[in-house]
Short mmCIF file of C-alpha atoms in Angstrom, two decimals:
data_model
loop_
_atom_site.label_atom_id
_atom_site.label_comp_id
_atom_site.label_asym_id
_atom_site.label_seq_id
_atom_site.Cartn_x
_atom_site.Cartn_y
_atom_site.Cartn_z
CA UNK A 1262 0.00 0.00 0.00
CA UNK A 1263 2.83 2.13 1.10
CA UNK A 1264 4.72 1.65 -2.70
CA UNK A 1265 1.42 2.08 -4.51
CA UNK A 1266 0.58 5.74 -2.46
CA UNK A 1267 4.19 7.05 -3.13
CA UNK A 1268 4.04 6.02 -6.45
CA UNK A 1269 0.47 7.76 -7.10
CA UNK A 1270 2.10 10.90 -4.88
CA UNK A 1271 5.35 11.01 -7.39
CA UNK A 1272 3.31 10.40 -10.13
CA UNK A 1273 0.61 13.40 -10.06
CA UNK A 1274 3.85 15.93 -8.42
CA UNK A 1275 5.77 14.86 -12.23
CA UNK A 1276 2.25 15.25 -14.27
CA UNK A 1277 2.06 18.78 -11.75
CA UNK A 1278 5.59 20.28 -12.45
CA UNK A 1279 5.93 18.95 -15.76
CA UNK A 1280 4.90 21.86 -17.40
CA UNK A 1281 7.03 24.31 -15.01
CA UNK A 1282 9.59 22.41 -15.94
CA UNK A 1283 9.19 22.82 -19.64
CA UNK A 1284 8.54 26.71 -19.49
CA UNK A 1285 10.92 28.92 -21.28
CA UNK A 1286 13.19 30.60 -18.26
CA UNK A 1287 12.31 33.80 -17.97
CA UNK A 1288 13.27 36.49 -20.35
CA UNK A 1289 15.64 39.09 -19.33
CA UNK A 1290 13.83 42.79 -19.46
CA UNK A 1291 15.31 45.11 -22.27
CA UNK A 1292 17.14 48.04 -21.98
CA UNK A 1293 15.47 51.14 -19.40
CA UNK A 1294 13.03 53.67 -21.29
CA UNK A 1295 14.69 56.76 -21.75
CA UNK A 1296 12.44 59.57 -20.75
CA UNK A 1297 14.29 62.33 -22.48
CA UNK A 1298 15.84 61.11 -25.40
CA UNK A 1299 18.64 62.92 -27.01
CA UNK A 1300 17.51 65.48 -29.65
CA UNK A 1301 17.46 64.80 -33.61
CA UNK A 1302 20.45 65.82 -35.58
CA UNK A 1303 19.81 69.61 -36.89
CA UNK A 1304 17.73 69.07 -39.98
CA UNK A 1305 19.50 71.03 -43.20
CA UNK A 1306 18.99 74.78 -43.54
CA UNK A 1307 15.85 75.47 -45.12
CA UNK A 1308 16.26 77.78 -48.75
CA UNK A 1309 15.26 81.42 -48.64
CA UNK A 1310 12.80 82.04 -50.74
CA UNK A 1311 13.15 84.96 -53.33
CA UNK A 1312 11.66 88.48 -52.77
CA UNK A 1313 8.15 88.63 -53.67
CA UNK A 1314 8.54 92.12 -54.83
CA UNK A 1315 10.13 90.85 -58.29
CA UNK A 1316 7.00 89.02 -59.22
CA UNK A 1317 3.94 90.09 -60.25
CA UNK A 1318 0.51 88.61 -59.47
CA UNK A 1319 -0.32 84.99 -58.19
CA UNK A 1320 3.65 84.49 -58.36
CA UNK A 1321 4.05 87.41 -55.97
CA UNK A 1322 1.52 86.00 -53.51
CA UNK A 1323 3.13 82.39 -53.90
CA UNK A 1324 6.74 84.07 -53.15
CA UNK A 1325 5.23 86.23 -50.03
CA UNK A 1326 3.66 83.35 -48.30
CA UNK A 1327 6.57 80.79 -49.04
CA UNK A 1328 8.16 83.52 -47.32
CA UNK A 1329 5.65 83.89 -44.34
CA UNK A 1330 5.39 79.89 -43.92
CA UNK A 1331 8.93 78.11 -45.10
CA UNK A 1332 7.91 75.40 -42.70
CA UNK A 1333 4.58 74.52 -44.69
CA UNK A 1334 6.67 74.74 -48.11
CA UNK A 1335 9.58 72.71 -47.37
CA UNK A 1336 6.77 70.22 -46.19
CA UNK A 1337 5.18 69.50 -49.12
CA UNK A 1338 6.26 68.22 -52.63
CA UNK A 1339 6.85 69.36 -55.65
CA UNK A 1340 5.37 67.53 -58.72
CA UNK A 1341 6.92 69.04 -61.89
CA UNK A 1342 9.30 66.90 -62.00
CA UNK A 1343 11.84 69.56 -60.57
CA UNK A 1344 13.39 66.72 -58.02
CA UNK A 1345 15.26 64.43 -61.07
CA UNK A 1346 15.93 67.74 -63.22
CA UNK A 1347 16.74 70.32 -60.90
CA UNK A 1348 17.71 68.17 -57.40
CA UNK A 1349 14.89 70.03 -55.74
CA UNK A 1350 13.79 68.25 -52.34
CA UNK A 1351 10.58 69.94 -51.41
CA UNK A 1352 8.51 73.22 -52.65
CA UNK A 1353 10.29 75.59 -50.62
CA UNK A 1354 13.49 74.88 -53.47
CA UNK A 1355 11.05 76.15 -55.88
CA UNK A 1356 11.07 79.38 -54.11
CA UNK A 1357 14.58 79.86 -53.88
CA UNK A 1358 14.92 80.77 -57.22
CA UNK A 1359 12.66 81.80 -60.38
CA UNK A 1360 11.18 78.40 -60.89
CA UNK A 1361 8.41 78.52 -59.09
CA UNK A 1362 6.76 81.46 -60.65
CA UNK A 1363 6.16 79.07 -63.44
#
């Protein structure tokens, strides 16, 4: 009786820990959050855009407010083509000279 109680104890304490036993170990934690992280390289200088006072018309009031909002310009695309031909990156370049008064 004594053999055949052990043998039931050992036998549901394996089936019990067997799976503990097969667990992964336990993963050490990454590296710390940083709360402040170090600031982003200084983005290149932005293009000044040409003086609206040697256009005339719509040109002049697409030169004054690429001069009043650079940030907005330099956001946004150009889509004449002026990246391959002219290496422009944004529409701010198209500002900084003649080219974008058509």
């Amino acid at each position: 009786m004594w053999k055949t109680l052990t043998c039931v104890m050992l036998l549901l304490l394996m089936i019990g820990l067997g799976p503990m036993l097969r667990a992964e170990p336990p993963q050490k934690p990454g590296p710390p959050a940083v709360a402040n992280p170090a600031p982003a390289p200084a983005a290149t200088a932005l293009p000044t855009p040409l003086a609206a006072e040697l256009f005339e018309g719509r040109a002049r009031e697409a030169y004054a407010a690429a001069r009043e909002i650079p940030d907005v310009f330099a956001g946004l695309a150009c889509y004449c083509g002026c990246n391959k031909s002219l290496g422009h990156r944004h529409l701010l370049d198209c500002f900084a000279d003649d080219h974008g008064a058509g």
